[in-house]
mmCIF file with all atom_site columns, C-alpha atoms in Angstrom:
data_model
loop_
_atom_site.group_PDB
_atom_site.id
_atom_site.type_symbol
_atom_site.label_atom_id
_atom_site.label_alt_id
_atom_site.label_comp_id
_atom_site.label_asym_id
_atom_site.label_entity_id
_atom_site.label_seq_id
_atom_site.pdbx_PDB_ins_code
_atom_site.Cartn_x
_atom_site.Cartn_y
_atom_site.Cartn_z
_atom_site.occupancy
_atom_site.B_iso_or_equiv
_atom_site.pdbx_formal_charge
_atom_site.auth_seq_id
_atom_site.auth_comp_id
_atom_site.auth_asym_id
_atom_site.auth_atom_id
_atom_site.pdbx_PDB_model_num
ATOM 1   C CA . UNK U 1 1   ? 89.116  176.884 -4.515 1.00 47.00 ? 98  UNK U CA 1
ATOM 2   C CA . UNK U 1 2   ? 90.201  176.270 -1.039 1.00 49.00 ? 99  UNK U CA 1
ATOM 3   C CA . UNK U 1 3   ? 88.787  173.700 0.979  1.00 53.00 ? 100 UNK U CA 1
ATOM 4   C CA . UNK U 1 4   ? 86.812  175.922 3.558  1.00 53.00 ? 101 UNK U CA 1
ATOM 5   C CA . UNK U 1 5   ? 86.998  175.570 7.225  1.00 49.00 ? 102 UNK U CA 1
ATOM 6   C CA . UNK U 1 6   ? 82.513  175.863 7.555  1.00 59.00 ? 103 UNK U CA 1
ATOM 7   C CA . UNK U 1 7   ? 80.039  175.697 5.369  1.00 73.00 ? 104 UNK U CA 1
ATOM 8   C CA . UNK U 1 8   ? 78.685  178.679 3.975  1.00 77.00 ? 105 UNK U CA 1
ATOM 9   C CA . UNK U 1 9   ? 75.373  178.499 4.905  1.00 82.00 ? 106 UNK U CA 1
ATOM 10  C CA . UNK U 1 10  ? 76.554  179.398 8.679  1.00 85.00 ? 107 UNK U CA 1
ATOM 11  C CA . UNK U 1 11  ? 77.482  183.114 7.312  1.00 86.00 ? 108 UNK U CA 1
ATOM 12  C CA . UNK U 1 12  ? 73.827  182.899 6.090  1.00 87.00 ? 109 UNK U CA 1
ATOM 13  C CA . UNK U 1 13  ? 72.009  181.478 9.551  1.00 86.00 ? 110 UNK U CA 1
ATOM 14  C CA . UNK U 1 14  ? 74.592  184.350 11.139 1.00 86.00 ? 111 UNK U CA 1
ATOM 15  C CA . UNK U 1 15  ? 72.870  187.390 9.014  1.00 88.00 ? 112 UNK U CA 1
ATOM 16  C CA . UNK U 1 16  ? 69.728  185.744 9.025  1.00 88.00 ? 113 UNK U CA 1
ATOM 17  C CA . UNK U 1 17  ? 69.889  185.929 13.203 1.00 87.00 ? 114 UNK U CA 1
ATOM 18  C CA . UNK U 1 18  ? 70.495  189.253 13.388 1.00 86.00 ? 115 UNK U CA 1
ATOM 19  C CA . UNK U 1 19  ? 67.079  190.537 11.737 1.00 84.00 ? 116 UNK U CA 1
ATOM 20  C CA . UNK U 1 20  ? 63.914  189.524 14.106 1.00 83.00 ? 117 UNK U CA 1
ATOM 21  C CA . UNK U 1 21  ? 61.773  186.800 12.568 1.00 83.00 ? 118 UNK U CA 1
ATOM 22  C CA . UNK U 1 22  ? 59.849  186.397 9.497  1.00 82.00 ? 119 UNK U CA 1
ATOM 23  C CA . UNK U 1 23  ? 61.943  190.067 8.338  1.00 81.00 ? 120 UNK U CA 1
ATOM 24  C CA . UNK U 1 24  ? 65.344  187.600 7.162  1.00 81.00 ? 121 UNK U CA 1
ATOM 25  C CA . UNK U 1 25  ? 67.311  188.581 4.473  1.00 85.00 ? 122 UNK U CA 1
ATOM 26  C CA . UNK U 1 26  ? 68.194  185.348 2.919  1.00 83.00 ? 123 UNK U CA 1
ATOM 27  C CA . UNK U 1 27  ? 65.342  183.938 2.329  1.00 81.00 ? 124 UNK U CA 1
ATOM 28  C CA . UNK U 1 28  ? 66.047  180.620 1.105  1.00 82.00 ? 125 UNK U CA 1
ATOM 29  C CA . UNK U 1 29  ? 69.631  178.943 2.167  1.00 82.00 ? 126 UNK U CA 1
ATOM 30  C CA . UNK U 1 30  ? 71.301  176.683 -0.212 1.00 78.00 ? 127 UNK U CA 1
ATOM 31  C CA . UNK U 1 31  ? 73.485  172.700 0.938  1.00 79.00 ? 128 UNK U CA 1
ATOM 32  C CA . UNK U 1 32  ? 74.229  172.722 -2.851 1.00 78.00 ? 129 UNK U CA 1
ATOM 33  C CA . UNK U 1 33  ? 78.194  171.939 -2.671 1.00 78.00 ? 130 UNK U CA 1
ATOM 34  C CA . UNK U 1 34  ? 77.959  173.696 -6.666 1.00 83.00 ? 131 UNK U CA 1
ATOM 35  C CA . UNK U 1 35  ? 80.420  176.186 -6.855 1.00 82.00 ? 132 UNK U CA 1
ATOM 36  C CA . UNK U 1 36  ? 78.692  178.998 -8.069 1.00 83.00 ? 133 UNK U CA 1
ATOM 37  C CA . UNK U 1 37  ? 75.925  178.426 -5.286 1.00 82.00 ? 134 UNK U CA 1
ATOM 38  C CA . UNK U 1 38  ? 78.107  178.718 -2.871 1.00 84.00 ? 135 UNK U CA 1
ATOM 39  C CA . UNK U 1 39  ? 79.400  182.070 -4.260 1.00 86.00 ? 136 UNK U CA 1
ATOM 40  C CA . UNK U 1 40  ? 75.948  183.188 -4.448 1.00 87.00 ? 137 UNK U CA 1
ATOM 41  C CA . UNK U 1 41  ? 75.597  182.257 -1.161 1.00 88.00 ? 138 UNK U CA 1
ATOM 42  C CA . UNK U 1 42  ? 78.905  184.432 0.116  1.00 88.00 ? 139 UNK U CA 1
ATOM 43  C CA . UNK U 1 43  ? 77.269  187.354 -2.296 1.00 89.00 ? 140 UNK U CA 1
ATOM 44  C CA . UNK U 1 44  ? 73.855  187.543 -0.659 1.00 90.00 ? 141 UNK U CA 1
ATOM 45  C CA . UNK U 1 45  ? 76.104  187.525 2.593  1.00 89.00 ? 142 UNK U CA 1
ATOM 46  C CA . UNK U 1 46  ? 78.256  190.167 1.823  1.00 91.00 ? 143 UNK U CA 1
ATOM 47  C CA . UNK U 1 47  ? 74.677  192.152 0.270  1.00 92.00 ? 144 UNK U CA 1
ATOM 48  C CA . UNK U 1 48  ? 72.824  191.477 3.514  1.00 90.00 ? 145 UNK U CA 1
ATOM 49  C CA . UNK U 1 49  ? 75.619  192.826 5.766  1.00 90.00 ? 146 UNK U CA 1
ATOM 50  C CA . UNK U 1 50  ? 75.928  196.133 3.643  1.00 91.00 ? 147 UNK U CA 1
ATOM 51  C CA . UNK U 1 51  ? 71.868  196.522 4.419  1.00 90.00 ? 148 UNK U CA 1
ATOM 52  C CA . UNK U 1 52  ? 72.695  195.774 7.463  1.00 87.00 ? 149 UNK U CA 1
ATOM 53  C CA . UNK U 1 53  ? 75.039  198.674 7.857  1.00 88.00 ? 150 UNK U CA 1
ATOM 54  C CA . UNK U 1 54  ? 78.565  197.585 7.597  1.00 90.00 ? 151 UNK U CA 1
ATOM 55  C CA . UNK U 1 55  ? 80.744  199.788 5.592  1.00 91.00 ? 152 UNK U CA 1
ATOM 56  C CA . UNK U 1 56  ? 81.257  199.132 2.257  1.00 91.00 ? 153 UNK U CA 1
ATOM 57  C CA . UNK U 1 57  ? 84.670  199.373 2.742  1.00 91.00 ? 154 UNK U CA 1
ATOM 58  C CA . UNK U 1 58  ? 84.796  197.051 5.729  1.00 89.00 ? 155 UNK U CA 1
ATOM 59  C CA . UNK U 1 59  ? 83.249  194.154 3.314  1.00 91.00 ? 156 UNK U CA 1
ATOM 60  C CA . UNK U 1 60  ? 85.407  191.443 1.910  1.00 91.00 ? 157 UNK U CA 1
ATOM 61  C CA . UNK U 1 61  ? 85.043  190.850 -1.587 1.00 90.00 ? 158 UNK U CA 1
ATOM 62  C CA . UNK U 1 62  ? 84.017  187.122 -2.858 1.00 86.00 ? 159 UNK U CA 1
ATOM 63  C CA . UNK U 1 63  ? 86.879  185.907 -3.717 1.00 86.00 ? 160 UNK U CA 1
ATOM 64  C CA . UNK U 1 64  ? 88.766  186.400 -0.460 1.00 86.00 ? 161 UNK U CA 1
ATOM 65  C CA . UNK U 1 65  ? 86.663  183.159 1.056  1.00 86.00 ? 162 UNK U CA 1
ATOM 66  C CA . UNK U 1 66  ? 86.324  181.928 -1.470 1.00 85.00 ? 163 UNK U CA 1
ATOM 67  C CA . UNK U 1 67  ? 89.790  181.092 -3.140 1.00 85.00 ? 164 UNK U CA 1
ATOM 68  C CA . UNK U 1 68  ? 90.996  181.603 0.628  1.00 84.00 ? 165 UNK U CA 1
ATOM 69  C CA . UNK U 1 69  ? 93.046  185.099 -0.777 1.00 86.00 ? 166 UNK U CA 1
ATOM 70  C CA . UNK U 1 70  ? 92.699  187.739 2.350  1.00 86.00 ? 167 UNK U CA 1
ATOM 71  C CA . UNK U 1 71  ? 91.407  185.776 5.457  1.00 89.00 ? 168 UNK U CA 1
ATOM 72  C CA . UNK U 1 72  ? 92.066  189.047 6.983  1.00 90.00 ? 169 UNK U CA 1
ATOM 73  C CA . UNK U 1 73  ? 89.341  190.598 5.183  1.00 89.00 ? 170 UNK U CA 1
ATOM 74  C CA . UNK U 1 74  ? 86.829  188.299 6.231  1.00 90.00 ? 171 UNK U CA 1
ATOM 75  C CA . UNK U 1 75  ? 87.743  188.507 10.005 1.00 90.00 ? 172 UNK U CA 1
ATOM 76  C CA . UNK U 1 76  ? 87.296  192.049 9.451  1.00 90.00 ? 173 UNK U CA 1
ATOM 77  C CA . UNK U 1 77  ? 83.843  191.798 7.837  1.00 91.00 ? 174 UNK U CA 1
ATOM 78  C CA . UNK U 1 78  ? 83.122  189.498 11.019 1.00 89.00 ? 175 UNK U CA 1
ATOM 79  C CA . UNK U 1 79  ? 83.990  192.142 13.083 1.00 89.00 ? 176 UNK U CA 1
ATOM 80  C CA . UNK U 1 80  ? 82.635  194.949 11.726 1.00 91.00 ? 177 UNK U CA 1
ATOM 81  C CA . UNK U 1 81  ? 79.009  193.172 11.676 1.00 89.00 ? 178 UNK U CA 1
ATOM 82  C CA . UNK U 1 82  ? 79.639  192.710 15.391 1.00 88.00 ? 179 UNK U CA 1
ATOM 83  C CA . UNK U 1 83  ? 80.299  196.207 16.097 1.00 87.00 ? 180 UNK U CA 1
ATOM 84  C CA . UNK U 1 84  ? 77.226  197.103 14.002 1.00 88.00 ? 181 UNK U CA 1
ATOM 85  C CA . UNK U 1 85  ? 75.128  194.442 15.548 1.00 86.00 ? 182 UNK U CA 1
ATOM 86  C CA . UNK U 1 86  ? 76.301  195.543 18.927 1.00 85.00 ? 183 UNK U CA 1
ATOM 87  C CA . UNK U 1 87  ? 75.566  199.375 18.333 1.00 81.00 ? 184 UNK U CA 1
ATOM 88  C CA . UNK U 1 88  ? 71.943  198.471 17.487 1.00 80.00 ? 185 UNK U CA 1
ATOM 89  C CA . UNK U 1 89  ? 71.216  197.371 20.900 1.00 73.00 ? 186 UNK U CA 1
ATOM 90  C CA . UNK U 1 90  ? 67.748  195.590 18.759 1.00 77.00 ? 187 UNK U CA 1
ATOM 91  C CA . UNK U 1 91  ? 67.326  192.736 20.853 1.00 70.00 ? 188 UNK U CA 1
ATOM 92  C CA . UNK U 1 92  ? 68.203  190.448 17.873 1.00 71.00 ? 189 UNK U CA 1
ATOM 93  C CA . UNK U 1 93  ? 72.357  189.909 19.349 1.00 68.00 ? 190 UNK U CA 1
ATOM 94  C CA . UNK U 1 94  ? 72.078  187.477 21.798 1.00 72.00 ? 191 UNK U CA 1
ATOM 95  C CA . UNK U 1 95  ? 75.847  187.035 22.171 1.00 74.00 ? 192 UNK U CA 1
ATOM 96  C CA . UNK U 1 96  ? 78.504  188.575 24.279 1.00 73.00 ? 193 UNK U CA 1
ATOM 97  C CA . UNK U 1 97  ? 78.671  192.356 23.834 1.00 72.00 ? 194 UNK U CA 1
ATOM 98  C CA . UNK U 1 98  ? 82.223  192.551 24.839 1.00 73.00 ? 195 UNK U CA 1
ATOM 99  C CA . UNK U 1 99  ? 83.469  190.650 22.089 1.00 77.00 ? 196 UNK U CA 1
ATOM 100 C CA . UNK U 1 100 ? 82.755  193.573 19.594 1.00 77.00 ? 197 UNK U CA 1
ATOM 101 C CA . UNK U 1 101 ? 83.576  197.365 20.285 1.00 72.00 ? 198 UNK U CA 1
ATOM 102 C CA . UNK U 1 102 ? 80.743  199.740 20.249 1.00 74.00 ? 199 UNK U CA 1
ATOM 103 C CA . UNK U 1 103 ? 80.325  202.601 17.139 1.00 74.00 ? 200 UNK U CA 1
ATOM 104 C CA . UNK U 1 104 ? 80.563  205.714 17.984 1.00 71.00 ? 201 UNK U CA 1
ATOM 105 C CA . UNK U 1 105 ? 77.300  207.669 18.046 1.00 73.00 ? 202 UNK U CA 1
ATOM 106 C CA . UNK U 1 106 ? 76.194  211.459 16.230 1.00 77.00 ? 203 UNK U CA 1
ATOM 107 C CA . UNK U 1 107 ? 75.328  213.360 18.902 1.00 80.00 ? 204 UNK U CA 1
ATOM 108 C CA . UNK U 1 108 ? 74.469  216.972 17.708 1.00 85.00 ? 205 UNK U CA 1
ATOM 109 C CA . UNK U 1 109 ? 74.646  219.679 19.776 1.00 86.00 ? 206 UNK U CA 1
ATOM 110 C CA . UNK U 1 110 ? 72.294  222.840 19.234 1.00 88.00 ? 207 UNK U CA 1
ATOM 111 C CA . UNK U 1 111 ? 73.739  226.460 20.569 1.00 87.00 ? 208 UNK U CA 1
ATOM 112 C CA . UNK U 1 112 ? 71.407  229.336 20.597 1.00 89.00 ? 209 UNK U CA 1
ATOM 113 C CA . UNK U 1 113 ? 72.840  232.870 19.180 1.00 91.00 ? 210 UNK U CA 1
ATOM 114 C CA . UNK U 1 114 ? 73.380  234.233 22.127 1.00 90.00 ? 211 UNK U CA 1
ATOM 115 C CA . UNK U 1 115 ? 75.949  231.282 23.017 1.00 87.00 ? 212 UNK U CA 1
ATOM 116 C CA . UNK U 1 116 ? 77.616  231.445 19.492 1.00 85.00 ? 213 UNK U CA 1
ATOM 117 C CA . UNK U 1 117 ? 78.377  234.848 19.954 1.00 86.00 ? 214 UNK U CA 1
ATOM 118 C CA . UNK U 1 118 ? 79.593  234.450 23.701 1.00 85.00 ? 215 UNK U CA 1
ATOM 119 C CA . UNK U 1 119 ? 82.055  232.175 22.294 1.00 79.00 ? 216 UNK U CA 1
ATOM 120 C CA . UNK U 1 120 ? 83.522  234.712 19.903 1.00 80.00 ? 217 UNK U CA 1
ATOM 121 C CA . UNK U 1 121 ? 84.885  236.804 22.817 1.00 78.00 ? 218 UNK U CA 1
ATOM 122 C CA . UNK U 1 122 ? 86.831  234.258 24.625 1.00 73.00 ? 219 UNK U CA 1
ATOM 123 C CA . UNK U 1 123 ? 90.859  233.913 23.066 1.00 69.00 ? 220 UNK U CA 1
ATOM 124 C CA . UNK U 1 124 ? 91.288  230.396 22.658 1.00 67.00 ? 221 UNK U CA 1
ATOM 125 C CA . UNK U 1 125 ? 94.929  228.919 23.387 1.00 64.00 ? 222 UNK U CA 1
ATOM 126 C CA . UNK U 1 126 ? 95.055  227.635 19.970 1.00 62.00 ? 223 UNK U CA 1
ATOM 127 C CA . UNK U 1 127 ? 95.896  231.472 19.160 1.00 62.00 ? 224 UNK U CA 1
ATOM 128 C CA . UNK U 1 128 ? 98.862  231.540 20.903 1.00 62.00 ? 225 UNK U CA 1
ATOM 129 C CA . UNK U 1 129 ? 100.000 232.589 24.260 1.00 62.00 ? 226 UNK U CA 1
ATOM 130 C CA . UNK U 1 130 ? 103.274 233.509 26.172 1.00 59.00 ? 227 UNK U CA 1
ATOM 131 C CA . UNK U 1 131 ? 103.106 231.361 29.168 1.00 63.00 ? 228 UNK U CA 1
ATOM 132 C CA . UNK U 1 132 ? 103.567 227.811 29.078 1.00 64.00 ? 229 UNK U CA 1
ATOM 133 C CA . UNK U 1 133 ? 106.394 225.576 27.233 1.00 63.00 ? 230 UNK U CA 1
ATOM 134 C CA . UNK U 1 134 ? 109.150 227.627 25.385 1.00 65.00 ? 231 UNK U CA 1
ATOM 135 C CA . UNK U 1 135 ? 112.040 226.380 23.600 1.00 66.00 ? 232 UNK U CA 1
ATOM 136 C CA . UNK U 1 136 ? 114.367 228.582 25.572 1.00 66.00 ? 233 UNK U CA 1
ATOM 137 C CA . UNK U 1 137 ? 117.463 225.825 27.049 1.00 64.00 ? 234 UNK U CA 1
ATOM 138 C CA . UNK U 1 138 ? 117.143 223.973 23.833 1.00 67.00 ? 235 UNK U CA 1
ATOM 139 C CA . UNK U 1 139 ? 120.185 223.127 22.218 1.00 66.00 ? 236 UNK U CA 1
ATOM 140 C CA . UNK U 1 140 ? 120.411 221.867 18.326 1.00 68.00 ? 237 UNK U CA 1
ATOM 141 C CA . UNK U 1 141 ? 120.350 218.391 16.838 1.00 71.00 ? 238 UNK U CA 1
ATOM 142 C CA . UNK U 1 142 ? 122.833 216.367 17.173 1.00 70.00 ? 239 UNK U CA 1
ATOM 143 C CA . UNK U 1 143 ? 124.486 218.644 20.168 1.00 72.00 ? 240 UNK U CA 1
ATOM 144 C CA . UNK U 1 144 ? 125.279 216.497 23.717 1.00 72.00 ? 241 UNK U CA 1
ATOM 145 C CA . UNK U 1 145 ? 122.989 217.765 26.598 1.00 69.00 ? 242 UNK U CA 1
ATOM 146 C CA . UNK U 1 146 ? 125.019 220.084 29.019 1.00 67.00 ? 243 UNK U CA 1
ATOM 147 C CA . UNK U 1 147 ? 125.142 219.269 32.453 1.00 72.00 ? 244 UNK U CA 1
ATOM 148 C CA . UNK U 1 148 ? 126.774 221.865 34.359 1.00 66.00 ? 245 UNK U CA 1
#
């Protein structure tokens, strides 16, 4: 185990901030110093921010606090419940928005028939045309440019 730089029970008082009273995740927070409380502890963390909605693949895994393996991970799990906290606009962050980037947002967009099939008449440059950029000048790999 590696000596760690907070106590754990901030990572719970951080979830438990984000949700608006009485509706807190982690109910009861442990100052046991007994190892496997404190793993619980990091477990209902890393549970809570997956309800939450970070990623499951943005979530460190215990032992990366705990044994101090992939601080990375964990400053990515930080992050990532920023961003998510940040996108929720609740009321329940009360820090600095610009500290965390903003997710981006589904926004659907409905097209009537008569719009779907005004889009299959128009020729789209993906399909090709003959103005523009050619490779006509070009000379091979490896060749000097000419300057003339």
């Amino acid at each position: 185990m590696v000596s760690l730089p907070f106590p754990l029970q901030v990572l719970c008082k951080l979830i438990n901030s984000l949700y608006p009273p009485g509706q807190e995740p982690i109910a009861k927070i442990s100052e046991s110093k007994m190892a496997f409380k404190q793993m619980e502890q990091i477990s209902q963390f890393l549970k809570a921010a997956e309800t939450y909605g970070v990623r499951t693949t943005d979530i460190f895994q215990t032992v990366d606090l705990w044994e101090g393996k992939d601080m990375a991970a964990v400053q990515r799990t930080l992050m990532a419940l920023g961003s998510v906290a940040v996108t929720k606009d609740d009321g329940c962050y009360r820090g600095e928005p610009s500290w965390f980037h903003r997710k981006a947002q589904q926004n659907r967009r409905g097209f009537s028939e008569e719009q779907l099939r005004q889009g299959q008449n128009v020729i789209g440059l993906q399909m090709g045309s003959n103005k523009g950029a050619s490779q006509a000048g070009m000379t091979g790999y490896g060749m000097p440019r000419q300057i003339l």
